[in-house]
Each structure stands twice: as structure tokens, then as C-alpha cells.
PDB file of C-alpha atoms in Angstrom:
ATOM      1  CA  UNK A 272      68.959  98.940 110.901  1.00 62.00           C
ATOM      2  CA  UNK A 273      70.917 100.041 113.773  1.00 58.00           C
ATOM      3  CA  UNK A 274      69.933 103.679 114.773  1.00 59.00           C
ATOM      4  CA  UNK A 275      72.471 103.905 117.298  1.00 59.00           C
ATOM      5  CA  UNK A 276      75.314 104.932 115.094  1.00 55.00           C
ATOM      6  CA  UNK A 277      76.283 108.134 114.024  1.00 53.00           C
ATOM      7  CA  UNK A 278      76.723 109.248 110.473  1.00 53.00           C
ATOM      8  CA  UNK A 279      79.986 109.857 110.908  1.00 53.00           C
ATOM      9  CA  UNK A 280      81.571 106.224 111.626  1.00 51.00           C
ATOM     10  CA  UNK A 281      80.195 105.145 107.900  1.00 52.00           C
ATOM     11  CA  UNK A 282      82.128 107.974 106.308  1.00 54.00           C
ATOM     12  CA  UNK A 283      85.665 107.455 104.631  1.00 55.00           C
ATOM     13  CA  UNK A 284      88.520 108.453 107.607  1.00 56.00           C
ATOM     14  CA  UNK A 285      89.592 112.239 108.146  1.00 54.00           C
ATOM     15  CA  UNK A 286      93.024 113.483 107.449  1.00 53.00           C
ATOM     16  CA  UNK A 287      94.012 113.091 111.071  1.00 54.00           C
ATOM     17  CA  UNK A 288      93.086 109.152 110.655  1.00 52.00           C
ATOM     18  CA  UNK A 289      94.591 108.827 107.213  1.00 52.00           C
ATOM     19  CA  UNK A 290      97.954 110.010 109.071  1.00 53.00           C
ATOM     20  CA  UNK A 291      97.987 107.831 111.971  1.00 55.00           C
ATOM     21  CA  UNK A 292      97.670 104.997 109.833  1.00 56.00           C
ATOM     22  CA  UNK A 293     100.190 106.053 107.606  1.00 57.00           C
ATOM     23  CA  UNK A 294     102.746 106.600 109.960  1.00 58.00           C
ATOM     24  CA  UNK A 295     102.313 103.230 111.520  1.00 58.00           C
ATOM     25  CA  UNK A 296     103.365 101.292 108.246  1.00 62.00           C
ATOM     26  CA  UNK A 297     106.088 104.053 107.924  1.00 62.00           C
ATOM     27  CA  UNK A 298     107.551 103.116 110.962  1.00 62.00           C
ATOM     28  CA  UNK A 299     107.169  98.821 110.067  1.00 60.00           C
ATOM     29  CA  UNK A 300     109.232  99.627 106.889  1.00 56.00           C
ATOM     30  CA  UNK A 301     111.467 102.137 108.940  1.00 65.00           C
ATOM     31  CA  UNK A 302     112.646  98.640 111.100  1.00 72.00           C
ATOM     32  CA  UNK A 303     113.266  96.691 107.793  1.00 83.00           C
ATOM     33  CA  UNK A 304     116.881  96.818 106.917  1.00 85.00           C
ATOM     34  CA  UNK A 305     118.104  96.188 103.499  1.00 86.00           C
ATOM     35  CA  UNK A 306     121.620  95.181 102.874  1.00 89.00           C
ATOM     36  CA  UNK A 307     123.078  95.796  99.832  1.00 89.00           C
ATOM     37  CA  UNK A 308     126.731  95.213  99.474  1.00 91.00           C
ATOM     38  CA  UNK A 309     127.600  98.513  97.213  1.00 91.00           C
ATOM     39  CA  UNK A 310     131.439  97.340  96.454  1.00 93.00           C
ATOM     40  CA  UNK A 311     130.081  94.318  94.378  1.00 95.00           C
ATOM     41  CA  UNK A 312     130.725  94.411  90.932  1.00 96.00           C
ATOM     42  CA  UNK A 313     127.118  92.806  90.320  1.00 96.00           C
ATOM     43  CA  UNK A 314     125.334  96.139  92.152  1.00 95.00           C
ATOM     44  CA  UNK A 315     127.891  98.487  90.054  1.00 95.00           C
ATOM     45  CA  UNK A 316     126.425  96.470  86.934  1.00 97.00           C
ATOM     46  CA  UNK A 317     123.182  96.902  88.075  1.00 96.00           C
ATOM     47  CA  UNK A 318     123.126 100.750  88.443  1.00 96.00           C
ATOM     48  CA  UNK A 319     124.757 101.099  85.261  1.00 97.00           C
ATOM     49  CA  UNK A 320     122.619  98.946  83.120  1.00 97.00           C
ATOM     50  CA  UNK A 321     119.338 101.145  85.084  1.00 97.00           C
ATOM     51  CA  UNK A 322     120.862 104.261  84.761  1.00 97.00           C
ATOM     52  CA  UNK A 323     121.479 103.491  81.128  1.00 97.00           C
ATOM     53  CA  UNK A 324     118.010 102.722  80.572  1.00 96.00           C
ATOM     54  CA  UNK A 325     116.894 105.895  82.398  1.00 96.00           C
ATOM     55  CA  UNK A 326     118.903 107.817  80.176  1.00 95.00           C
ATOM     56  CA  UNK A 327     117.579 106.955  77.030  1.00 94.00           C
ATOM     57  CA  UNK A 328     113.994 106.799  78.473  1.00 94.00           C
ATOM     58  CA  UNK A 329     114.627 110.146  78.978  1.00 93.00           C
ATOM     59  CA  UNK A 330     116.525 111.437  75.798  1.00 91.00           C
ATOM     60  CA  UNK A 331     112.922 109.556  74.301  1.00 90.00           C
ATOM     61  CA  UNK A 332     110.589 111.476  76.457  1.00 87.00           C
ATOM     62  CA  UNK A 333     112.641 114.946  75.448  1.00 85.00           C
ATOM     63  CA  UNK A 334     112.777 114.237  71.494  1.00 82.00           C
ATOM     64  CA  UNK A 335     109.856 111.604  70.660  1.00 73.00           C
ATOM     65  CA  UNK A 336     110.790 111.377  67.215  1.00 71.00           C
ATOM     66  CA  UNK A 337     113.582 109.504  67.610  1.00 58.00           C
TER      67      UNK A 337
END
């Protein structure tokens, strides 16, 4: 048993080091660059067919009898 440690290095990490951590990945996905050409008629396909499918999920969610 090591006696030398304190308590608080086995507890979960504070706010402040929650953060820190979080804003490291934030800026490693920040660097990523997606490239989506948004003049293709496959992406204009695409959003319709989703927002389509968001639609009715959400006419369902409103009336659930249908």
C-alpha cells in the first residue's frame, strides 16, 4: 500500500481537468477537414432522402397513432 499518495489523485478528474481534456480532442477534430462536394447530385439525393426520413420521424413522434 503506498501511503505516499494523496486521496485526491484516486478520485475521478475535476471540472477544470474534464475541460482541458476536452478541448484537446476539440482542437484534433477542429484540424480534420471534410470535403463534401455540395453541387453533386448524389449529396442533393442524400439530404433529401434524410430529410425525408426526418420528417416523417417526426410527423410519428407528434401523432403516434398513425
Amino acid at each position: 500500500l503506498n501511503t505516499k499518495t494523496s486521496p485526491a489523485t484516486n478520485q475521478a478528474p475535476g471540472p477544470e481537468e474534464k475541460g482541458k481534456a476536452g478541448s484537446a480532442k476539440k482542437t484534433e477534430e477542429e484540424e480534420e477537414e471534410i470535403d463534401i462536394d455540395l453541387t453533386a447530385p448524389e449529396t442533393e439525393k442524400a439530404a433529401l432522402a434524410i430529410q425525408g426520413k426526418f420528417r416523417r420521424f417526426q410527423k410519428r413522434k407528434k401523432d403516434p397513432s398513425s
